[in-house]
CSV table of C-alpha atoms in Angstrom, one decimal:
chain,number,residue,atom,x,y,z
A,2,UNK,CA,2.2,-62.3,178.9
A,3,UNK,CA,4.1,-61.8,182.1
A,4,UNK,CA,2.0,-62.4,185.1
A,5,UNK,CA,1.8,-59.8,187.8
A,6,UNK,CA,2.9,-61.0,191.2
A,7,UNK,CA,-0.2,-60.4,193.4
A,8,UNK,CA,1.8,-61.0,196.5
A,9,UNK,CA,3.6,-57.6,196.1
A,10,UNK,CA,2.2,-54.6,198.1
A,11,UNK,CA,-0.7,-52.7,196.6
A,12,UNK,CA,-0.9,-49.0,196.4
A,13,UNK,CA,-3.6,-47.8,198.8
A,14,UNK,CA,-6.5,-46.1,197.1
A,15,UNK,CA,-5.1,-46.7,193.6
A,16,UNK,CA,-7.6,-47.8,190.9
A,17,UNK,CA,-6.7,-50.1,188.0
A,18,UNK,CA,-6.4,-48.4,184.6
A,19,UNK,CA,-9.0,-49.1,182.0
A,20,UNK,CA,-7.4,-51.6,179.6
A,21,UNK,CA,-8.1,-55.1,178.2
A,22,UNK,CA,-6.1,-56.6,181.0
A,23,UNK,CA,-8.1,-54.9,183.7
A,24,UNK,CA,-11.3,-55.7,181.9
A,25,UNK,CA,-10.5,-59.4,181.9
A,26,UNK,CA,-9.2,-59.3,185.5
A,27,UNK,CA,-11.1,-56.7,187.5
A,28,UNK,CA,-9.5,-57.8,190.7
A,29,UNK,CA,-6.0,-56.8,189.5
A,30,UNK,CA,-4.4,-53.9,191.3
A,31,UNK,CA,-1.7,-51.4,190.4
A,32,UNK,CA,1.6,-52.7,191.7
A,33,UNK,CA,4.4,-50.3,192.5
A,34,UNK,CA,7.8,-51.3,191.0
A,35,UNK,CA,11.1,-49.7,192.1
A,36,UNK,CA,12.3,-46.9,189.8
A,37,UNK,CA,9.0,-46.3,187.9
A,38,UNK,CA,7.9,-43.3,189.8
A,39,UNK,CA,8.4,-39.9,188.1
A,40,UNK,CA,11.3,-38.0,189.6
A,41,UNK,CA,10.3,-35.4,192.1
A,42,UNK,CA,11.7,-31.9,191.8
A,43,UNK,CA,14.5,-31.2,194.3
A,44,UNK,CA,14.0,-28.2,196.6
A,45,UNK,CA,17.1,-26.4,195.3
A,46,UNK,CA,15.8,-26.7,191.7
A,47,UNK,CA,12.3,-25.5,192.8
A,48,UNK,CA,13.8,-22.4,194.5
A,49,UNK,CA,15.8,-21.5,191.4
A,50,UNK,CA,12.7,-22.0,189.2
A,51,UNK,CA,10.6,-19.8,191.5
A,52,UNK,CA,13.2,-17.0,191.6
A,53,UNK,CA,13.6,-17.1,187.8
A,54,UNK,CA,9.9,-17.1,187.3
A,55,UNK,CA,9.5,-14.1,189.6
A,56,UNK,CA,12.2,-12.2,187.6
A,57,UNK,CA,10.4,-13.0,184.3
A,58,UNK,CA,7.1,-11.8,185.7
A,59,UNK,CA,8.8,-8.5,186.7
A,60,UNK,CA,10.2,-8.1,183.2
A,61,UNK,CA,6.8,-8.9,181.6
A,62,UNK,CA,5.1,-6.4,183.9
A,63,UNK,CA,7.6,-3.7,183.0
A,64,UNK,CA,7.1,-4.4,179.3
A,65,UNK,CA,3.4,-4.3,179.7
A,66,UNK,CA,3.5,-0.8,181.4
A,67,UNK,CA,5.8,0.6,178.8
A,68,UNK,CA,4.0,-0.7,175.8
A,69,UNK,CA,0.6,0.4,177.2
A,70,UNK,CA,1.9,3.8,178.0
A,71,UNK,CA,3.5,4.3,174.5
A,72,UNK,CA,0.3,3.1,172.8
A,73,UNK,CA,-1.8,5.4,174.9
A,74,UNK,CA,0.3,8.4,174.1
A,75,UNK,CA,0.1,7.6,170.4
A,76,UNK,CA,-3.6,7.2,170.6
A,77,UNK,CA,-4.0,10.5,172.3
A,78,UNK,CA,-1.8,12.2,169.7
A,79,UNK,CA,-3.9,10.7,166.9
A,80,UNK,CA,-7.1,12.0,168.5
A,81,UNK,CA,-9.4,9.7,166.5
A,82,UNK,CA,-11.2,6.4,167.3
A,83,UNK,CA,-9.3,4.8,164.4
A,84,UNK,CA,-6.0,5.8,166.0
A,85,UNK,CA,-7.0,4.2,169.3
A,86,UNK,CA,-7.9,1.0,167.5
A,87,UNK,CA,-4.6,1.0,165.6
A,88,UNK,CA,-2.6,1.7,168.8
A,89,UNK,CA,-4.4,-1.2,170.7
A,90,UNK,CA,-3.7,-3.7,168.0
A,91,UNK,CA,-0.1,-2.5,167.6
A,92,UNK,CA,0.4,-2.8,171.4
A,93,UNK,CA,-0.7,-6.4,171.4
A,94,UNK,CA,1.6,-7.2,168.5
A,95,UNK,CA,4.5,-5.4,170.1
A,96,UNK,CA,3.9,-7.0,173.5
A,97,UNK,CA,3.6,-10.5,171.9
A,98,UNK,CA,6.9,-9.9,170.0
A,99,UNK,CA,8.6,-9.0,173.3
A,100,UNK,CA,7.3,-12.2,174.9
A,101,UNK,CA,8.5,-14.3,172.0
A,102,UNK,CA,12.0,-12.6,171.9
A,103,UNK,CA,13.4,-14.8,174.7
A,104,UNK,CA,14.6,-11.7,176.5
A,105,UNK,CA,13.2,-12.5,179.9
A,106,UNK,CA,15.7,-15.2,181.0
A,107,UNK,CA,17.8,-13.9,184.0
A,108,UNK,CA,20.8,-15.7,182.5
A,109,UNK,CA,20.6,-13.7,179.3
A,110,UNK,CA,23.6,-11.3,179.0
A,111,UNK,CA,22.5,-7.6,179.1
A,112,UNK,CA,23.7,-6.8,175.6
A,113,UNK,CA,21.9,-9.8,174.1
A,114,UNK,CA,18.7,-8.9,176.1
A,115,UNK,CA,18.8,-5.3,174.7
A,116,UNK,CA,19.4,-6.6,171.2
A,117,UNK,CA,16.4,-8.9,171.4
A,118,UNK,CA,14.0,-6.2,172.6
A,119,UNK,CA,15.3,-3.9,169.9
A,120,UNK,CA,14.7,-6.6,167.3
A,121,UNK,CA,11.2,-7.4,168.6
A,122,UNK,CA,10.3,-3.7,168.6
A,123,UNK,CA,11.7,-3.2,165.1
A,124,UNK,CA,9.8,-6.2,163.9
A,125,UNK,CA,6.5,-5.1,165.3
A,126,UNK,CA,6.8,-1.6,164.0
A,127,UNK,CA,8.0,-2.8,160.6
A,128,UNK,CA,5.0,-5.1,160.3
A,129,UNK,CA,2.7,-2.3,161.3
A,130,UNK,CA,4.3,0.1,158.7
A,131,UNK,CA,4.0,-2.5,156.0
A,132,UNK,CA,0.3,-3.1,156.9
A,133,UNK,CA,-0.3,0.7,156.8
A,134,UNK,CA,1.2,1.0,153.4
A,135,UNK,CA,-0.7,-1.9,151.9
A,136,UNK,CA,-4.0,-0.9,153.4
A,137,UNK,CA,-3.7,2.8,152.8
A,138,UNK,CA,-6.3,4.0,150.4
A,139,UNK,CA,-8.1,0.6,150.4
A,140,UNK,CA,-11.1,2.0,152.2
A,141,UNK,CA,-11.9,2.9,155.8
A,142,UNK,CA,-9.3,1.2,158.0
A,143,UNK,CA,-7.5,2.0,161.3
A,144,UNK,CA,-4.3,0.8,159.6
A,145,UNK,CA,-3.7,3.7,157.3
A,146,UNK,CA,-0.6,5.8,157.4
A,147,UNK,CA,-2.2,8.7,159.2
A,148,UNK,CA,-3.5,6.6,162.1
A,149,UNK,CA,-0.3,4.5,162.4
A,150,UNK,CA,2.2,7.3,162.1
A,151,UNK,CA,1.8,8.5,165.8
A,152,UNK,CA,2.7,5.1,167.1
A,153,UNK,CA,5.7,4.7,164.7
A,154,UNK,CA,6.9,8.1,165.9
A,155,UNK,CA,6.6,7.1,169.5
A,156,UNK,CA,8.2,3.7,169.2
A,157,UNK,CA,11.8,5.0,169.6
A,158,UNK,CA,10.9,6.6,172.9
A,159,UNK,CA,9.1,3.4,173.8
A,160,UNK,CA,12.3,1.4,173.1
A,161,UNK,CA,14.3,3.8,175.2
A,162,UNK,CA,11.8,3.4,178.0
A,163,UNK,CA,12.0,-0.4,177.7
A,164,UNK,CA,15.8,-0.3,177.9
A,165,UNK,CA,15.6,2.0,181.0
A,166,UNK,CA,13.1,-0.3,182.8
A,167,UNK,CA,15.2,-3.4,181.9
A,168,UNK,CA,18.3,-1.6,183.3
A,169,UNK,CA,16.4,-1.1,186.6
A,170,UNK,CA,15.5,-4.8,186.8
A,171,UNK,CA,19.1,-5.6,185.8
A,172,UNK,CA,20.3,-3.6,188.8
A,173,UNK,CA,17.9,-5.6,191.0
A,174,UNK,CA,19.1,-8.8,189.5
A,175,UNK,CA,22.8,-7.8,190.0
A,176,UNK,CA,22.1,-7.2,193.7
A,177,UNK,CA,20.5,-10.7,193.9
A,178,UNK,CA,23.4,-12.2,192.2
A,179,UNK,CA,25.8,-10.7,194.7
A,180,UNK,CA,24.1,-12.5,197.5
A,181,UNK,CA,23.9,-15.8,195.6
A,182,UNK,CA,20.4,-15.7,194.2
A,183,UNK,CA,19.8,-16.6,190.5
A,184,UNK,CA,23.3,-18.0,190.4
A,185,UNK,CA,23.5,-21.4,188.8
A,186,UNK,CA,25.3,-23.9,191.0
A,187,UNK,CA,27.2,-26.1,188.6
A,188,UNK,CA,29.3,-29.2,188.7
A,189,UNK,CA,31.7,-30.0,185.9
A,190,UNK,CA,32.3,-33.4,184.4
A,191,UNK,CA,35.5,-34.1,182.4
A,192,UNK,CA,39.1,-35.1,182.4
A,193,UNK,CA,42.5,-33.5,182.1
A,194,UNK,CA,43.2,-30.2,180.5
A,195,UNK,CA,39.6,-29.7,179.3
A,196,UNK,CA,38.2,-29.7,182.8
A,197,UNK,CA,40.9,-27.4,184.1
A,198,UNK,CA,40.4,-25.0,181.2
A,199,UNK,CA,36.6,-24.9,181.7
A,200,UNK,CA,36.9,-24.4,185.4
A,201,UNK,CA,39.3,-21.5,184.9
A,202,UNK,CA,37.0,-19.9,182.2
A,203,UNK,CA,34.0,-20.0,184.6
A,204,UNK,CA,36.0,-18.6,187.5
A,205,UNK,CA,35.1,-15.1,186.7
A,206,UNK,CA,31.4,-15.7,185.8
A,207,UNK,CA,28.9,-13.9,188.0
A,208,UNK,CA,26.1,-16.2,186.9
A,209,UNK,CA,27.6,-19.6,187.2
A,210,UNK,CA,29.3,-20.8,190.4
A,211,UNK,CA,31.3,-24.0,190.2
A,212,UNK,CA,30.6,-26.0,193.3
A,213,UNK,CA,32.3,-29.3,192.4
A,214,UNK,CA,33.8,-31.5,189.7
A,215,UNK,CA,33.5,-35.1,188.6
A,216,UNK,CA,36.6,-36.4,186.9
A,217,UNK,CA,36.5,-39.4,184.6
A,218,UNK,CA,38.4,-41.5,187.1
A,219,UNK,CA,35.1,-41.7,189.1
A,220,UNK,CA,33.7,-43.8,186.3
A,221,UNK,CA,36.6,-46.2,185.8
A,222,UNK,CA,35.7,-49.8,186.6
A,223,UNK,CA,38.3,-52.6,186.2
A,224,UNK,CA,40.5,-50.2,184.2
A,225,UNK,CA,37.8,-49.3,181.7
A,226,UNK,CA,35.6,-46.2,181.6
A,227,UNK,CA,32.0,-47.1,182.4
A,228,UNK,CA,29.7,-44.3,181.2
A,229,UNK,CA,26.9,-45.6,183.3
A,230,UNK,CA,29.0,-45.5,186.5
A,231,UNK,CA,30.2,-42.0,185.6
A,232,UNK,CA,26.7,-40.7,185.0
A,233,UNK,CA,25.6,-42.2,188.3
A,234,UNK,CA,28.5,-40.5,190.1
A,235,UNK,CA,27.6,-37.2,188.5
A,236,UNK,CA,23.9,-37.5,189.5
A,237,UNK,CA,25.0,-38.3,193.1
A,238,UNK,CA,27.3,-35.3,193.1
A,239,UNK,CA,24.6,-33.0,191.8
A,240,UNK,CA,22.2,-34.2,194.5
A,241,UNK,CA,24.8,-34.0,197.3
A,242,UNK,CA,26.0,-30.5,196.3
A,243,UNK,CA,22.5,-29.2,195.5
A,244,UNK,CA,23.7,-28.3,192.0
A,245,UNK,CA,21.1,-27.2,189.5
A,246,UNK,CA,23.4,-27.2,186.5
A,247,UNK,CA,25.7,-29.9,185.1
A,248,UNK,CA,28.3,-29.0,182.5
A,249,UNK,CA,30.1,-31.7,180.6
A,250,UNK,CA,33.6,-30.6,179.6
A,251,UNK,CA,34.3,-33.7,177.6
A,252,UNK,CA,31.9,-36.5,176.5
A,253,UNK,CA,33.3,-40.0,177.0
A,254,UNK,CA,33.3,-42.5,174.2
A,255,UNK,CA,29.8,-43.8,175.1
A,256,UNK,CA,26.9,-43.0,172.8
A,257,UNK,CA,24.4,-43.3,175.7
A,258,UNK,CA,26.2,-41.4,178.3
A,259,UNK,CA,24.5,-38.0,177.8
A,260,UNK,CA,21.1,-39.6,177.6
A,261,UNK,CA,21.5,-41.6,180.8
A,262,UNK,CA,23.0,-38.5,182.5
A,263,UNK,CA,20.0,-36.4,181.4
A,264,UNK,CA,17.6,-39.0,182.7
A,265,UNK,CA,19.4,-39.3,186.0
A,266,UNK,CA,19.3,-35.5,186.5
A,267,UNK,CA,15.6,-35.2,186.0
A,268,UNK,CA,14.1,-33.4,189.0
A,269,UNK,CA,17.5,-32.4,190.2
A,270,UNK,CA,19.2,-30.1,187.7
A,271,UNK,CA,17.5,-27.5,185.5
A,272,UNK,CA,20.2,-27.7,182.8
A,273,UNK,CA,22.6,-30.1,181.2
A,274,UNK,CA,25.2,-28.2,179.2
A,275,UNK,CA,27.9,-29.6,177.0
A,276,UNK,CA,31.1,-27.6,176.3
A,277,UNK,CA,32.4,-28.4,172.8
A,278,UNK,CA,35.8,-27.1,173.6
A,279,UNK,CA,35.3,-23.8,171.8
A,280,UNK,CA,36.3,-20.4,173.3
A,281,UNK,CA,36.3,-16.8,172.2
A,282,UNK,CA,33.7,-17.5,169.5
A,283,UNK,CA,30.8,-15.0,169.1
A,284,UNK,CA,27.3,-16.4,169.5
A,285,UNK,CA,26.4,-15.2,166.0
A,286,UNK,CA,28.9,-17.7,164.6
A,287,UNK,CA,27.5,-20.8,166.4
A,288,UNK,CA,24.4,-22.7,165.3
A,289,UNK,CA,22.9,-26.1,166.1
A,290,UNK,CA,22.7,-28.1,162.8
A,291,UNK,CA,20.4,-31.1,162.7
A,292,UNK,CA,21.2,-34.1,160.6
A,293,UNK,CA,18.0,-36.1,161.1
A,294,UNK,CA,17.8,-36.5,164.9
A,295,UNK,CA,21.6,-35.9,165.3
A,296,UNK,CA,22.4,-32.4,166.7
A,297,UNK,CA,25.7,-31.0,165.4
A,298,UNK,CA,27.3,-27.8,166.4
A,299,UNK,CA,28.0,-25.6,163.4
A,300,UNK,CA,30.7,-22.9,163.7
A,301,UNK,CA,30.9,-20.5,160.8
A,302,UNK,CA,34.3,-19.4,159.6
A,303,UNK,CA,35.3,-15.8,160.4
A,304,UNK,CA,35.1,-13.4,157.5
A,305,UNK,CA,37.7,-10.7,157.2
A,306,UNK,CA,36.9,-9.1,153.9
A,307,UNK,CA,33.2,-8.1,154.2
A,308,UNK,CA,31.7,-4.9,155.5
A,309,UNK,CA,35.1,-3.2,155.0
A,310,UNK,CA,33.5,-0.3,153.2
A,311,UNK,CA,30.9,0.2,155.9
A,312,UNK,CA,33.6,0.1,158.7
A,313,UNK,CA,35.8,2.5,156.7
A,314,UNK,CA,32.9,4.9,156.2
A,315,UNK,CA,32.3,4.9,160.0
A,316,UNK,CA,36.0,5.5,160.6
A,317,UNK,CA,36.1,8.4,158.3
A,318,UNK,CA,33.0,10.0,159.7
A,319,UNK,CA,34.1,9.6,163.3
A,320,UNK,CA,37.7,10.8,162.6
A,321,UNK,CA,36.4,13.8,160.7
A,322,UNK,CA,34.1,14.8,163.5
A,323,UNK,CA,36.8,14.2,166.1
A,324,UNK,CA,39.4,16.3,164.4
A,325,UNK,CA,37.4,19.5,164.9
A,326,UNK,CA,37.5,19.5,168.7
A,327,UNK,CA,41.0,18.0,168.6
A,328,UNK,CA,42.1,21.1,166.6
A,329,UNK,CA,40.8,23.3,169.4
A,330,UNK,CA,42.6,21.3,172.1
A,331,UNK,CA,45.9,21.0,170.1
A,332,UNK,CA,47.1,24.6,170.8
A,333,UNK,CA,46.9,24.5,174.7
A,334,UNK,CA,48.3,20.9,174.7
A,335,UNK,CA,51.2,22.0,172.4
A,336,UNK,CA,52.0,25.0,174.6
A,337,UNK,CA,52.0,22.8,177.8
A,338,UNK,CA,54.3,20.2,176.2
A,339,UNK,CA,56.8,22.8,175.0
A,340,UNK,CA,56.9,24.6,178.4
A,341,UNK,CA,57.2,21.4,180.3
A,342,UNK,CA,60.2,19.9,178.4
A,343,UNK,CA,62.3,20.6,175.4
A,344,UNK,CA,61.5,18.8,172.2
A,345,UNK,CA,58.8,18.5,169.5
A,346,UNK,CA,55.1,18.5,170.2
A,347,UNK,CA,54.4,15.4,168.3
A,348,UNK,CA,56.0,12.0,168.6
A,349,UNK,CA,56.1,9.7,165.6
A,350,UNK,CA,56.9,6.0,165.9
A,351,UNK,CA,56.8,3.1,163.5
A,352,UNK,CA,54.0,0.6,164.2
A,353,UNK,CA,52.8,-2.5,162.4
A,354,UNK,CA,49.5,-2.2,160.6
A,355,UNK,CA,47.2,-4.5,158.7
A,356,UNK,CA,49.0,-7.3,156.9
A,357,UNK,CA,52.3,-6.4,158.5
A,358,UNK,CA,52.6,-3.0,156.8
A,359,UNK,CA,54.7,-0.5,158.6
A,360,UNK,CA,53.2,3.0,159.2
A,361,UNK,CA,54.2,6.1,161.2
A,362,UNK,CA,51.8,6.5,164.2
A,363,UNK,CA,51.5,10.1,165.5
A,364,UNK,CA,50.9,11.0,169.2
A,365,UNK,CA,51.3,14.0,171.4
A,366,UNK,CA,54.7,13.7,173.0
A,367,UNK,CA,54.4,12.5,176.6
A,368,UNK,CA,58.0,11.5,177.2
A,369,UNK,CA,61.4,13.2,177.1
A,370,UNK,CA,62.9,13.8,173.7
A,371,UNK,CA,65.6,11.2,174.4
A,372,UNK,CA,63.2,8.5,175.6
A,373,UNK,CA,63.9,6.0,172.8
A,374,UNK,CA,67.7,6.1,173.5
A,375,UNK,CA,67.1,5.6,177.2
A,376,UNK,CA,64.9,2.6,176.8
A,377,UNK,CA,67.8,0.1,176.6
A,378,UNK,CA,69.0,1.2,180.0
A,379,UNK,CA,65.6,0.5,181.5
A,380,UNK,CA,65.1,-3.0,179.9
A,381,UNK,CA,65.9,-4.8,183.2
A,382,UNK,CA,63.1,-3.0,185.0
A,383,UNK,CA,60.4,-4.0,182.5
A,384,UNK,CA,57.1,-4.8,184.3
A,385,UNK,CA,55.2,-6.1,181.3
A,386,UNK,CA,55.0,-9.8,180.2
A,387,UNK,CA,55.5,-11.0,176.7
A,388,UNK,CA,57.2,-8.8,174.1
A,389,UNK,CA,55.8,-5.5,175.5
A,390,UNK,CA,57.8,-2.9,177.5
A,391,UNK,CA,56.0,-1.0,180.2
A,392,UNK,CA,56.9,0.7,183.5
A,393,UNK,CA,54.2,1.9,185.8
A,394,UNK,CA,56.5,4.8,187.0
A,395,UNK,CA,58.5,5.3,183.9
A,396,UNK,CA,61.1,8.1,184.6
A,397,UNK,CA,61.0,9.2,180.9
A,398,UNK,CA,57.4,10.4,181.2
A,399,UNK,CA,57.1,14.1,181.7
A,400,UNK,CA,54.7,15.9,184.1
A,401,UNK,CA,52.4,17.0,181.3
A,402,UNK,CA,52.8,13.5,179.8
A,403,UNK,CA,51.4,11.8,182.8
A,404,UNK,CA,48.2,13.9,182.6
A,405,UNK,CA,47.9,13.3,178.8
A,406,UNK,CA,48.3,9.5,179.3
A,407,UNK,CA,45.9,9.3,182.2
A,408,UNK,CA,43.1,10.7,180.1
A,409,UNK,CA,44.3,9.3,176.8
A,410,UNK,CA,44.8,12.8,175.4
A,411,UNK,CA,48.2,11.8,173.9
A,412,UNK,CA,46.3,9.4,171.5
A,413,UNK,CA,44.1,12.2,169.9
A,414,UNK,CA,46.4,12.8,166.9
A,415,UNK,CA,45.9,9.2,165.9
A,416,UNK,CA,42.6,10.2,164.4
A,417,UNK,CA,44.7,11.5,161.6
A,418,UNK,CA,46.1,8.0,161.1
A,419,UNK,CA,42.5,6.8,161.0
A,420,UNK,CA,41.7,9.4,158.3
A,421,UNK,CA,44.7,8.3,156.2
A,422,UNK,CA,43.6,4.7,156.4
A,423,UNK,CA,46.5,3.3,158.5
A,424,UNK,CA,44.4,2.8,161.6
A,425,UNK,CA,40.8,2.3,162.6
A,426,UNK,CA,38.8,3.9,165.4
A,427,UNK,CA,38.3,0.4,167.0
A,428,UNK,CA,40.8,-2.4,166.6
A,429,UNK,CA,43.7,-4.3,168.2
A,430,UNK,CA,46.5,-2.4,169.9
A,431,UNK,CA,49.0,-1.2,167.3
A,432,UNK,CA,52.2,-3.1,167.9
A,433,UNK,CA,55.9,-2.2,167.5
A,434,UNK,CA,58.0,-4.0,164.9
A,435,UNK,CA,60.2,-5.4,167.7
A,436,UNK,CA,57.1,-6.9,169.3
A,437,UNK,CA,55.8,-8.5,166.1
A,438,UNK,CA,59.2,-10.3,165.5
A,439,UNK,CA,58.5,-12.1,168.8
A,440,UNK,CA,54.9,-13.1,168.0
A,441,UNK,CA,53.9,-16.7,167.8
A,442,UNK,CA,51.5,-18.1,165.2
A,443,UNK,CA,48.4,-17.2,167.2
A,444,UNK,CA,49.5,-13.7,168.0
A,445,UNK,CA,50.2,-12.9,164.4
A,446,UNK,CA,46.5,-13.1,163.7
A,447,UNK,CA,46.2,-9.7,165.4
A,448,UNK,CA,47.6,-8.3,162.1
A,449,UNK,CA,44.6,-9.5,160.0
A,450,UNK,CA,42.8,-6.2,160.6
A,451,UNK,CA,43.8,-2.5,161.0
A,452,UNK,CA,44.9,-1.6,164.5
A,453,UNK,CA,42.7,0.8,166.5
A,454,UNK,CA,42.9,3.9,168.6
A,455,UNK,CA,40.7,2.0,171.1
A,456,UNK,CA,39.7,-1.6,171.4
A,457,UNK,CA,39.0,-4.4,173.9
A,458,UNK,CA,42.4,-3.8,175.6
A,459,UNK,CA,41.6,-0.1,176.0
A,460,UNK,CA,38.3,-0.7,177.8
A,461,UNK,CA,39.4,-3.7,179.8
A,462,UNK,CA,42.3,-2.2,181.8
A,463,UNK,CA,45.0,-1.3,179.3
A,464,UNK,CA,48.4,-1.7,181.0
A,465,UNK,CA,46.9,-3.5,183.9
A,466,UNK,CA,46.2,-6.5,181.6
A,467,UNK,CA,48.7,-9.2,181.4
A,468,UNK,CA,50.0,-10.1,177.9
A,469,UNK,CA,48.0,-13.4,177.5
A,470,UNK,CA,44.7,-11.7,178.5
A,471,UNK,CA,45.4,-8.7,176.2
A,472,UNK,CA,46.2,-11.0,173.2
A,473,UNK,CA,43.1,-13.1,173.9
A,474,UNK,CA,40.9,-10.0,173.8
A,475,UNK,CA,42.4,-8.9,170.6
A,476,UNK,CA,42.0,-12.3,168.9
A,477,UNK,CA,38.4,-12.5,170.0
A,478,UNK,CA,37.8,-9.1,168.4
A,479,UNK,CA,39.6,-10.0,165.2
A,480,UNK,CA,37.5,-13.1,164.6
A,481,UNK,CA,34.1,-11.8,165.8
A,482,UNK,CA,34.1,-8.1,165.0
A,483,UNK,CA,31.0,-6.3,163.8
A,484,UNK,CA,29.8,-2.8,163.4
A,485,UNK,CA,27.5,-3.2,166.4
A,486,UNK,CA,30.4,-4.5,168.5
A,487,UNK,CA,32.5,-1.5,167.4
A,488,UNK,CA,29.8,0.9,168.5
A,489,UNK,CA,29.6,-0.8,171.9
A,490,UNK,CA,33.4,-0.5,172.3
A,491,UNK,CA,33.2,3.2,171.4
A,492,UNK,CA,30.7,3.8,174.1
A,493,UNK,CA,32.8,1.8,176.6
A,494,UNK,CA,35.8,3.8,175.6
A,495,UNK,CA,34.1,7.0,176.9
A,496,UNK,CA,33.7,5.3,180.3
A,497,UNK,CA,37.3,4.1,180.2
A,498,UNK,CA,38.6,7.7,179.6
A,499,UNK,CA,36.4,9.2,182.3
A,500,UNK,CA,37.4,6.5,184.8
A,501,UNK,CA,41.0,5.8,183.7
A,502,UNK,CA,42.4,2.4,184.8
A,503,UNK,CA,45.7,1.1,183.7
A,504,UNK,CA,46.7,4.3,182.0
A,505,UNK,CA,50.3,5.2,182.8
């Protein structure tokens, strides 16, 4: 047994722990040793935790008010003591589901937050409905169909109220983010291209602010990478820059590096994040897989051949509904086009569809009838990058055509292409054959799905987007598309049409 040096200073007021050692040596004192004290919480981390906790309390308070109000209205509508009891129990279950939904984190994206409260609400109401069906007719019980029905009927309005309250708190949070509150101050650790790519990807984030980087060269000792030295350098940088988040862009070949880094950051940083090098992958495709105590990141492969029938049904329904008002608009648009310039009302052009199949896309004509022949003469003035051709002030566009393009009215006949199956309501931008011949291997993946009337390019700036950004948005859609995502893009398209940007 190692003897304790009694000559070392003794902590004033400390009492010896009850153990066999102290029982045998009652005169022994607790001796402080360097590095054994638990890390104290840094002030910057404490401030972030306080702000985040305050935001969570506001969200929980809003949930409580909405759930209580909805349950009260349902109980009043039921008009019986049993209805009141059913509403109270359901309110508790609903509120607990919202608490467990992990929707109160200020760093949770808005779409994911709304998805979680919708899932929690649906789960609570579903459990209530199942209980009502099972207990109905089994004797006196508040959980029969008659007493539960008012709350089930009120739950959609409760969900809308929850979404409205969350939106109000989101606006408050956005105002705080603009002045720097709730923003994670992060330092990045890595080397080479990975570090530069991660820094660039985070440049547009409103929730993470990169305040410094630690490159691998800071951990090189005698020509070799020392994980311990690199971790120590990162910990020092986090403390010096008051960073509360550390993001590792590339893990060095040192099994103990992340553990030592996490230990060193205790009390300083709230989060240690590791970027696996993935980008443009939807959260639904990423899971943490455990092999014993070893965490592995599982990325599921994109699936291109499922839910096609459901997506096609949505396309047909939307296109059928849209063609009715389009028919009413077609006559005045056609008259305006013919009065403004000679030529046909409609413009047909070969485009490349799913799998490289050529189809004829139809639009209202917005250019002169000789526009295709005049394009070669304007090639030197092309303002678009990549294989696209675009001019902000294209002389071939007619006066009526500028109005049609500004509000995307020239695209309306494409709903007929949707109905015939050549296009989808939502999808990548339909490409010209001349563009496709210049595609590289990555860009050809855009042809895995049907092109769309609208899509991520349409709601993100259209012609104002550079080629690389537009392709990246399309590729992300191709690999991560879903019916819910299509619905969100449809709603965003309405805003893009009302507030046109990049339409010329």
